[in-house]
């Protein structure tokens, strides 16, 4: 367990689903995560869009940060900012490093739940095979991958994390990361199987 961030107590409260939608690359599958934060919508929006806050719980962010501009998350992804409607919608072209030959699309939607709470819904769409979850082989998809950053966002908004870049406080705990990946991956494998049954691909 990371000593600063603490244990992920949101594991059972994250709402997970899979779907299908068209993006610029073609017919895509989607992984959708939804969870509630005890913070006003403007604070959550600022936390996920301001470079000096994003790097507190995720990674260094740079670029021409406006609709039609571009962004880069260090070591994670880069691309065009397709839409930016504060404080409700952020849509990104999401190109992994190494020129994989395709670009995903990530969309974040915020909805106020009264004056002091916010629902965040993150949708990751891709034409590539990036959704498979098999804890037995250690294969985890993008849904599993997004759960960590959303957990750390919650800890940051609660004031648990230090007000300095995550590169200065985060320490990798292999055993704890494996435990979390196994739990999250198992939950996503269930969602994937249910989606396959619903769409007749089981």
Coordinates of N, CA and C in Angstrom, one line a residue:
X1 N 0.8 -1.2 0.0 CA 0.0 0.0 0.0 C 0.9 1.2 0.0
X2 N 0.5 2.2 -0.9 CA 1.2 3.5 -0.8 C 0.9 4.2 0.5
X3 N 2.0 4.5 1.3 CA 1.8 5.0 2.6 C 1.1 6.4 2.6
X4 N 1.2 7.2 1.6 CA 0.6 8.5 1.6 C -0.9 8.4 1.1
X5 N -1.1 7.7 0.0 CA -2.4 7.7 -0.6 C -3.4 6.7 0.2
X6 N -2.8 5.7 0.8 CA -3.7 4.8 1.6 C -4.4 3.8 0.7
X7 N -5.2 3.0 1.3 CA -5.9 1.9 0.7 C -7.0 2.4 -0.2
X8 N -7.3 1.8 -1.3 CA -8.4 2.2 -2.2 C -9.7 1.7 -1.6
X9 N -10.4 2.6 -0.9 CA -11.7 2.2 -0.3 C -12.8 2.4 -1.3
X10 N -12.5 2.8 -2.5 CA -13.6 3.1 -3.5 C -13.8 1.9 -4.4
X11 N -13.1 0.8 -4.2 CA -13.1 -0.3 -5.1 C -14.6 -0.8 -5.4
X12 N -15.4 -0.9 -4.3 CA -16.7 -1.4 -4.5 C -17.7 -0.4 -4.9
X13 N -17.3 0.9 -4.9 CA -18.3 1.9 -5.3 C -18.1 2.4 -6.7
X14 N -17.1 2.0 -7.4 CA -16.9 2.4 -8.8 C -18.0 1.6 -9.7
X15 N -18.7 2.4 -10.5 CA -19.6 1.7 -11.4 C -18.9 1.5 -12.7
X16 N -19.0 0.3 -13.2 CA -18.3 -0.1 -14.4 C -19.2 -0.7 -15.5
X17 N -19.0 -0.3 -16.7 CA -19.8 -0.9 -17.8 C -19.0 -0.8 -19.1
X18 N -19.4 -1.6 -20.1 CA -18.8 -1.6 -21.4 C -19.8 -1.3 -22.4
X19 N -19.4 -0.7 -23.6 CA -20.4 -0.4 -24.6 C -19.7 -0.3 -26.0
X20 N -20.4 0.3 -26.9 CA -19.9 0.5 -28.3 C -20.3 1.9 -28.8
X21 N -19.4 2.5 -29.5 CA -19.7 3.7 -30.2 C -18.7 4.0 -31.3
X22 N -19.1 4.9 -32.2 CA -18.2 5.2 -33.3 C -17.3 6.4 -32.9
X23 N -16.0 6.3 -33.3 CA -15.1 7.4 -33.1 C -14.4 7.6 -34.5
X24 N -13.5 8.5 -34.5 CA -12.8 8.9 -35.8 C -12.1 7.7 -36.4
X25 N -11.6 6.7 -35.6 CA -10.9 5.6 -36.1 C -11.9 4.5 -36.6
X26 N -13.2 4.6 -36.3 CA -14.1 3.6 -36.7 C -15.0 3.1 -35.5
X27 N -15.6 1.9 -35.7 CA -16.4 1.3 -34.7 C -15.6 0.9 -33.5
X28 N -15.9 1.4 -32.3 CA -15.0 1.2 -31.2 C -15.8 0.5 -30.0
X29 N -15.1 -0.1 -29.2 CA -15.6 -0.6 -27.9 C -15.3 0.5 -26.8
X30 N -16.0 0.5 -25.8 CA -15.8 1.5 -24.7 C -15.8 0.8 -23.3
X31 N -15.0 1.4 -22.5 CA -15.0 1.1 -21.0 C -15.4 2.3 -20.3
X32 N -16.4 2.3 -19.5 CA -16.9 3.4 -18.8 C -16.8 3.2 -17.3
X33 N -16.2 4.2 -16.6 CA -16.2 4.2 -15.1 C -16.9 5.4 -14.6
X34 N -17.7 5.2 -13.5 CA -18.5 6.3 -13.0 C -18.3 6.2 -11.4
X35 N -18.0 7.4 -10.9 CA -17.9 7.4 -9.4 C -18.2 8.9 -8.9
X36 N -18.5 8.9 -7.6 CA -18.9 10.2 -7.0 C -17.7 10.8 -6.1
X37 N -17.6 12.1 -6.2 CA -16.6 12.7 -5.4 C -17.3 13.8 -4.5
X38 N -16.8 13.9 -3.3 CA -17.4 14.9 -2.3 C -16.6 16.2 -2.5
X39 N -16.8 16.8 -3.7 CA -16.2 18.1 -4.0 C -17.1 18.8 -5.0
X40 N -17.1 20.1 -5.0 CA -17.9 20.9 -6.0 C -17.4 20.6 -7.4
X41 N -18.4 20.7 -8.4 CA -18.0 20.4 -9.7 C -16.9 21.3 -10.3
X42 N -16.9 22.6 -9.9 CA -15.8 23.5 -10.4 C -14.4 23.0 -9.9
X43 N -14.4 22.5 -8.6 CA -13.1 22.0 -8.1 C -12.6 20.8 -8.8
X44 N -13.6 19.9 -9.1 CA -13.2 18.6 -9.8 C -12.7 19.0 -11.2
X45 N -13.5 19.9 -11.9 CA -13.1 20.3 -13.2 C -11.6 20.9 -13.2
X46 N -11.4 21.8 -12.3 CA -10.1 22.4 -12.2 C -9.0 21.3 -11.9
X47 N -9.3 20.4 -11.1 CA -8.3 19.3 -10.7 C -7.9 18.5 -11.9
X48 N -8.9 18.2 -12.8 CA -8.6 17.4 -14.0 C -8.1 18.1 -15.2
X49 N -8.0 19.4 -15.1 CA -7.6 20.2 -16.3 C -6.4 21.1 -16.1
X50 N -6.2 21.5 -14.9 CA -5.1 22.4 -14.6 C -3.8 21.7 -14.4
X51 N -2.7 22.0 -15.2 CA -1.5 21.2 -15.1 C -0.9 21.1 -13.7
X52 N -1.0 22.2 -12.9 CA -0.4 22.2 -11.6 C -1.2 21.5 -10.6
X53 N -2.3 20.9 -11.0 CA -3.1 20.0 -10.1 C -3.1 18.6 -10.7
X54 N -3.2 18.4 -12.0 CA -3.2 17.1 -12.5 C -2.0 16.3 -12.1
X55 N -0.8 17.0 -12.1 CA 0.4 16.2 -11.7 C 0.5 15.9 -10.2
X56 N -0.5 16.4 -9.4 CA -0.5 16.0 -8.0 C -1.0 14.6 -7.8
X57 N -1.9 14.2 -8.6 CA -2.5 12.8 -8.5 C -2.2 11.9 -9.7
X58 N -1.7 12.4 -10.8 CA -1.6 11.6 -12.0 C -0.2 11.8 -12.5
X59 N 0.0 12.6 -13.6 CA 1.2 12.7 -14.3 C 1.4 14.1 -14.8
X60 N 2.7 14.5 -15.1 CA 2.9 15.9 -15.6 C 2.1 16.1 -16.9
X61 N 1.4 17.2 -17.0 CA 0.6 17.6 -18.2 C 1.1 18.9 -18.8
X62 N 1.2 18.9 -20.1 CA 1.7 20.0 -20.9 C 0.9 20.2 -22.2
X63 N 1.0 21.3 -22.9 CA 0.4 21.5 -24.2 C -0.3 22.8 -24.3
X64 N -1.0 22.9 -25.4 CA -1.8 24.1 -25.7 C -3.2 23.7 -25.3
X65 N -3.5 23.9 -24.0 CA -4.7 23.3 -23.3 C -6.0 24.1 -23.6
X66 N -6.6 23.9 -24.7 CA -7.8 24.5 -25.1 C -8.4 23.7 -26.2
X67 N -9.7 23.9 -26.5 CA -10.4 23.1 -27.5 C -9.7 23.4 -28.8
X68 N -9.3 22.3 -29.6 CA -8.5 22.5 -30.8 C -7.1 22.5 -30.6
X69 N -6.6 22.6 -29.3 CA -5.2 22.5 -29.0 C -4.8 21.1 -28.8
X70 N -3.6 20.9 -28.1 CA -3.1 19.6 -27.9 C -2.6 19.4 -26.5
X71 N -2.4 18.2 -26.1 CA -2.0 17.9 -24.7 C -1.0 16.8 -24.8
X72 N -0.2 16.7 -23.7 CA 0.7 15.5 -23.5 C 0.8 15.2 -22.1
X73 N 0.5 13.9 -21.7 CA 0.6 13.4 -20.4 C 1.9 12.5 -20.4
X74 N 2.9 12.9 -19.6 CA 4.2 12.3 -19.7 C 4.1 10.8 -19.6
X75 N 4.7 10.2 -20.7 CA 4.8 8.7 -20.7 C 3.5 8.0 -20.8
X76 N 2.4 8.7 -21.0 CA 1.1 8.0 -21.0 C 0.3 8.2 -22.4
X77 N 0.2 9.4 -22.8 CA -0.6 9.7 -24.1 C -0.4 11.1 -24.5
X78 N -0.8 11.4 -25.7 CA -0.9 12.7 -26.2 C -1.9 12.8 -27.3
X79 N -2.3 14.0 -27.7 CA -3.3 14.1 -28.8 C -4.0 15.4 -28.8
X80 N -5.0 15.5 -29.6 CA -5.8 16.8 -29.8 C -6.9 16.9 -28.7
X81 N -7.2 18.1 -28.2 CA -8.3 18.3 -27.4 C -9.5 18.6 -28.3
X82 N -10.4 17.6 -28.3 CA -11.5 17.6 -29.3 C -12.6 18.5 -28.8
X83 N -12.9 18.5 -27.5 CA -13.9 19.4 -26.9 C -13.6 19.7 -25.5
X84 N -14.0 20.9 -25.1 CA -13.7 21.4 -23.7 C -14.8 22.3 -23.4
X85 N -15.8 21.8 -22.6 CA -17.0 22.6 -22.2 C -17.0 22.6 -20.7
X86 N -16.3 23.6 -20.1 CA -16.2 23.7 -18.7 C -17.5 24.0 -18.0
X87 N -17.9 23.4 -16.9 CA -17.1 22.4 -16.2 C -17.7 21.0 -16.4
X88 N -18.2 20.7 -17.6 CA -19.0 19.5 -17.8 C -18.4 18.4 -18.7
X89 N -17.6 18.8 -19.7 CA -17.2 17.9 -20.8 C -15.8 18.1 -21.2
X90 N -15.0 17.1 -21.3 CA -13.6 17.1 -21.8 C -13.5 15.9 -22.7
X91 N -13.2 16.1 -24.0 CA -13.0 15.0 -24.9 C -11.7 15.1 -25.6
X92 N -10.9 14.0 -25.5 CA -9.5 14.0 -26.0 C -9.3 12.9 -27.0
X93 N -8.5 13.2 -28.0 CA -7.9 12.2 -28.9 C -6.7 11.6 -28.0
X94 N -6.6 10.3 -27.9 CA -5.7 9.7 -26.9 C -4.8 8.7 -27.7
X95 N -3.6 9.2 -27.9 CA -2.6 8.4 -28.7 C -1.5 7.9 -27.8
X96 N -1.4 6.6 -27.5 CA -0.4 6.0 -26.7 C 1.0 6.3 -27.3
X97 N 2.0 6.3 -26.4 CA 3.4 6.6 -26.9 C 3.8 5.4 -27.9
X98 N 4.8 5.8 -28.7 CA 5.4 4.8 -29.6 C 4.7 4.6 -30.9
X99 N 3.8 5.5 -31.3 CA 3.1 5.5 -32.6 C 2.5 4.1 -32.9
X100 N 1.5 3.8 -32.1 CA 0.9 2.4 -32.3 C 0.1 2.3 -33.6
X101 N -0.2 3.4 -34.3 CA -0.9 3.3 -35.5 C -2.4 3.5 -35.4
X102 N -2.8 3.9 -34.2 CA -4.2 4.2 -34.0 C -4.3 5.2 -32.8
X103 N -5.4 5.9 -32.7 CA -5.7 6.8 -31.6 C -7.0 6.4 -30.9
X104 N -7.1 6.4 -29.6 CA -8.3 6.2 -28.9 C -9.0 7.5 -28.6
X105 N -10.1 7.4 -28.0 CA -10.8 8.7 -27.6 C -11.2 8.5 -26.1
X106 N -10.9 9.5 -25.3 CA -11.2 9.6 -23.9 C -12.1 10.7 -23.7
X107 N -13.3 10.5 -23.0 CA -14.2 11.5 -22.7 C -14.5 11.5 -21.2
X108 N -14.4 12.7 -20.6 CA -14.8 12.8 -19.2 C -16.0 13.7 -19.1
X109 N -17.0 13.2 -18.3 CA -18.3 14.0 -18.2 C -18.5 14.2 -16.7
X110 N -18.8 15.5 -16.3 CA -19.0 15.8 -14.9 C -20.5 16.3 -14.7
X111 N -21.1 15.9 -13.6 CA -22.4 16.3 -13.3 C -22.5 16.6 -11.8
X112 N -23.0 17.8 -11.5 CA -23.1 18.2 -10.1 C -24.1 17.4 -9.4
X113 N -23.8 17.0 -8.2 CA -24.7 16.3 -7.3 C -25.0 17.2 -6.1
X114 N -25.7 18.3 -6.3 CA -25.8 19.3 -5.3 C -24.6 20.2 -5.3
X115 N -24.5 21.1 -4.3 CA -23.4 22.1 -4.4 C -22.0 21.6 -4.0
X116 N -22.0 20.4 -3.3 CA -20.7 19.9 -2.7 C -20.3 18.5 -3.2
X117 N -20.9 18.0 -4.2 CA -20.5 16.7 -4.7 C -20.6 16.6 -6.2
X118 N -19.9 15.7 -6.9 CA -19.8 15.6 -8.3 C -19.8 14.2 -8.7
X119 N -20.5 13.8 -9.8 CA -20.4 12.6 -10.4 C -19.4 12.7 -11.6
X120 N -18.4 11.9 -11.7 CA -17.5 11.8 -12.8 C -17.7 10.5 -13.6
X121 N -17.8 10.7 -14.9 CA -17.9 9.5 -15.8 C -16.8 9.6 -16.8
X122 N -16.0 8.6 -16.9 CA -14.9 8.5 -17.8 C -15.2 7.4 -18.8
X123 N -15.1 7.7 -20.1 CA -15.3 6.7 -21.1 C -14.0 6.7 -22.0
X124 N -13.5 5.5 -22.1 CA -12.3 5.2 -23.0 C -12.8 4.4 -24.1
X125 N -12.7 4.9 -25.4 CA -13.1 4.2 -26.6 C -11.9 3.9 -27.4
X126 N -11.9 2.7 -28.0 CA -10.8 2.3 -28.8 C -11.2 1.2 -29.9
X127 N -10.6 1.2 -31.0 CA -10.8 0.2 -32.0 C -9.8 -1.0 -31.8
X128 N -8.9 -0.8 -30.9 CA -7.8 -1.8 -30.7 C -8.3 -2.7 -29.6
X129 N -7.6 -3.8 -29.4 CA -7.9 -4.8 -28.4 C -7.2 -4.4 -27.1
X130 N -7.8 -3.4 -26.4 CA -7.2 -2.9 -25.2 C -8.1 -3.1 -24.0
X131 N -9.1 -4.0 -24.1 CA -10.1 -4.1 -23.0 C -10.0 -5.5 -22.3
X132 N -9.2 -6.4 -22.8 CA -9.2 -7.7 -22.2 C -8.6 -7.7 -20.8
X133 N -9.3 -8.4 -19.9 CA -8.9 -8.6 -18.5 C -8.8 -10.0 -18.2
X134 N -7.6 -10.5 -17.8 CA -7.4 -11.9 -17.4 C -6.4 -11.9 -16.3
X135 N -6.9 -11.9 -15.0 CA -6.0 -11.8 -13.9 C -5.1 -13.1 -13.8
X136 N -5.5 -14.2 -14.4 CA -4.7 -15.4 -14.4 C -3.4 -15.2 -15.1
X137 N -3.4 -14.4 -16.2 CA -2.2 -14.1 -17.0 C -1.6 -12.8 -16.7
X138 N -2.3 -12.0 -15.9 CA -1.8 -10.6 -15.6 C -2.0 -9.6 -16.8
X139 N -3.1 -9.9 -17.6 CA -3.4 -9.0 -18.7 C -4.6 -8.2 -18.2
X140 N -4.4 -6.8 -18.3 CA -5.4 -5.9 -17.8 C -5.7 -4.8 -18.8
X141 N -7.0 -4.5 -19.0 CA -7.4 -3.5 -20.0 C -7.4 -2.1 -19.5
X142 N -7.9 -1.2 -20.3 CA -7.9 0.2 -20.0 C -8.8 0.6 -18.8
X143 N -9.9 -0.2 -18.7 CA -10.8 0.1 -17.6 C -10.1 -0.1 -16.3
X144 N -9.4 -1.2 -16.1 CA -8.6 -1.5 -14.9 C -7.5 -0.4 -14.8
X145 N -6.9 0.0 -15.9 CA -5.9 1.0 -15.8 C -6.3 2.4 -15.3
X146 N -7.6 2.8 -15.6 CA -8.0 4.1 -15.2 C -8.4 4.1 -13.7
X147 N -8.6 3.0 -13.0 CA -9.1 3.0 -11.7 C -8.1 3.7 -10.7
X148 N -6.8 3.4 -10.9 CA -5.8 4.0 -10.0 C -5.8 5.5 -10.1
X149 N -5.7 6.2 -11.2 CA -5.8 7.6 -11.3 C -7.1 8.2 -10.7
X150 N -8.2 7.6 -10.9 CA -9.5 8.1 -10.3 C -9.5 7.9 -8.8
X151 N -8.8 6.9 -8.3 CA -8.7 6.8 -6.8 C -7.8 7.9 -6.3
X152 N -6.7 8.1 -6.9 CA -5.8 9.2 -6.5 C -6.4 10.6 -6.6
X153 N -7.2 10.8 -7.6 CA -8.0 12.0 -7.7 C -8.8 12.2 -6.5
X154 N -9.5 11.2 -6.0 CA -10.4 11.3 -4.9 C -9.5 11.6 -3.6
X155 N -8.4 11.0 -3.5 CA -7.5 11.2 -2.3 C -7.0 12.7 -2.4
X156 N -6.7 13.1 -3.6 CA -6.2 14.5 -3.7 C -7.3 15.5 -3.3
X157 N -8.5 15.3 -3.8 CA -9.6 16.2 -3.5 C -10.0 16.2 -2.0
X158 N -9.7 15.1 -1.3 CA -9.9 15.0 0.1 C -8.8 15.6 0.9
X159 N -7.7 16.0 0.3 CA -6.6 16.6 1.0 C -5.7 15.6 1.6
X160 N -5.8 14.4 1.1 CA -4.9 13.3 1.7 C -3.5 13.4 1.1
X161 N -3.4 13.7 -0.2 CA -2.1 13.8 -0.9 C -1.4 15.1 -0.7
X162 N -0.1 15.0 -0.7 CA 0.7 16.3 -0.5 C 0.5 17.2 -1.7
X163 N 0.7 18.5 -1.5 CA 0.5 19.4 -2.6 C 1.9 19.6 -3.4
X164 N 2.3 18.5 -4.0 CA 3.5 18.5 -4.8 C 3.3 17.3 -5.8
X165 N 4.1 17.4 -6.9 CA 4.0 16.4 -8.0 C 4.0 14.9 -7.5
X166 N 3.2 14.1 -8.1 CA 3.2 12.7 -7.7 C 4.5 12.0 -7.9
X167 N 5.4 12.5 -8.8 CA 6.7 11.9 -9.0 C 7.6 12.1 -7.7
X168 N 7.2 13.0 -6.8 CA 7.9 13.2 -5.6 C 7.4 12.4 -4.4
X169 N 6.2 11.9 -4.5 CA 5.7 11.2 -3.3 C 5.3 9.7 -3.6
X170 N 5.0 9.4 -4.9 CA 4.5 8.1 -5.2 C 5.6 7.0 -5.1
X171 N 5.4 5.9 -4.4 CA 6.3 4.8 -4.3 C 5.5 3.6 -4.8
X172 N 6.2 2.8 -5.6 CA 5.5 1.6 -6.2 C 5.6 0.4 -5.2
X173 N 4.5 -0.1 -4.8 CA 4.4 -1.3 -3.9 C 3.9 -2.4 -4.8
X174 N 4.8 -3.3 -5.2 CA 4.4 -4.4 -6.1 C 3.3 -5.3 -5.6
X175 N 3.4 -5.7 -4.4 CA 2.3 -6.6 -3.8 C 1.0 -5.9 -3.8
X176 N 0.9 -4.6 -3.4 CA -0.3 -3.9 -3.3 C -0.9 -3.6 -4.7
X177 N 0.0 -3.3 -5.6 CA -0.5 -3.0 -7.0 C -1.0 -4.3 -7.6
X178 N -0.4 -5.4 -7.3 CA -0.9 -6.7 -7.9 C -2.3 -7.0 -7.3
X179 N -2.4 -6.8 -6.0 CA -3.7 -7.1 -5.3 C -4.8 -6.2 -5.9
X180 N -4.5 -4.9 -6.1 CA -5.5 -4.0 -6.7 C -5.8 -4.4 -8.1
X181 N -4.8 -4.7 -8.9 CA -5.0 -5.1 -10.3 C -5.9 -6.4 -10.4
X182 N -5.6 -7.3 -9.5 CA -6.4 -8.5 -9.5 C -7.8 -8.3 -9.2
X183 N -8.1 -7.5 -8.2 CA -9.5 -7.2 -7.9 C -10.2 -6.4 -9.0
X184 N -9.5 -5.3 -9.5 CA -10.1 -4.5 -10.5 C -10.3 -5.3 -11.8
X185 N -9.2 -6.1 -12.2 CA -9.3 -6.9 -13.4 C -10.4 -7.9 -13.3
X186 N -10.6 -8.5 -12.2 CA -11.7 -9.5 -12.0 C -13.0 -8.9 -12.2
X187 N -13.2 -7.7 -11.7 CA -14.5 -7.0 -11.8 C -14.7 -6.6 -13.3
X188 N -13.6 -6.2 -14.0 CA -13.8 -5.8 -15.4 C -14.0 -7.0 -16.3
X189 N -13.4 -8.1 -15.9 CA -13.6 -9.4 -16.6 C -15.1 -9.8 -16.6
X190 N -15.8 -9.5 -15.4 CA -17.2 -9.8 -15.3 C -18.0 -8.9 -16.2
X191 N -17.6 -7.6 -16.2 CA -18.3 -6.6 -17.1 C -18.1 -7.0 -18.5
X192 N -16.9 -7.4 -18.9 CA -16.6 -7.8 -20.3 C -17.5 -9.0 -20.7
X193 N -17.6 -9.9 -19.8 CA -18.4 -11.1 -20.1 C -19.8 -10.8 -20.3
X194 N -20.3 -9.9 -19.4 CA -21.7 -9.5 -19.5 C -22.0 -8.8 -20.7
X195 N -21.1 -7.9 -21.1 CA -21.3 -7.1 -22.4 C -21.3 -8.1 -23.6
X196 N -20.4 -9.1 -23.6 CA -20.4 -10.1 -24.6 C -21.7 -10.8 -24.7
X197 N -22.3 -11.2 -23.6 CA -23.6 -11.9 -23.6 C -24.7 -10.9 -24.1
X198 N -24.6 -9.7 -23.7 CA -25.7 -8.7 -24.1 C -25.6 -8.5 -25.6
X199 N -24.5 -8.5 -26.2 CA -24.3 -8.2 -27.6 C -24.2 -9.5 -28.5
X200 N -24.4 -10.6 -27.9 CA -24.4 -11.9 -28.6 C -23.1 -12.4 -29.1
X201 N -22.0 -11.9 -28.4 CA -20.6 -12.4 -28.7 C -20.0 -13.3 -27.7
X202 N -20.8 -13.8 -26.8 CA -20.3 -14.7 -25.7 C -19.8 -16.0 -26.3

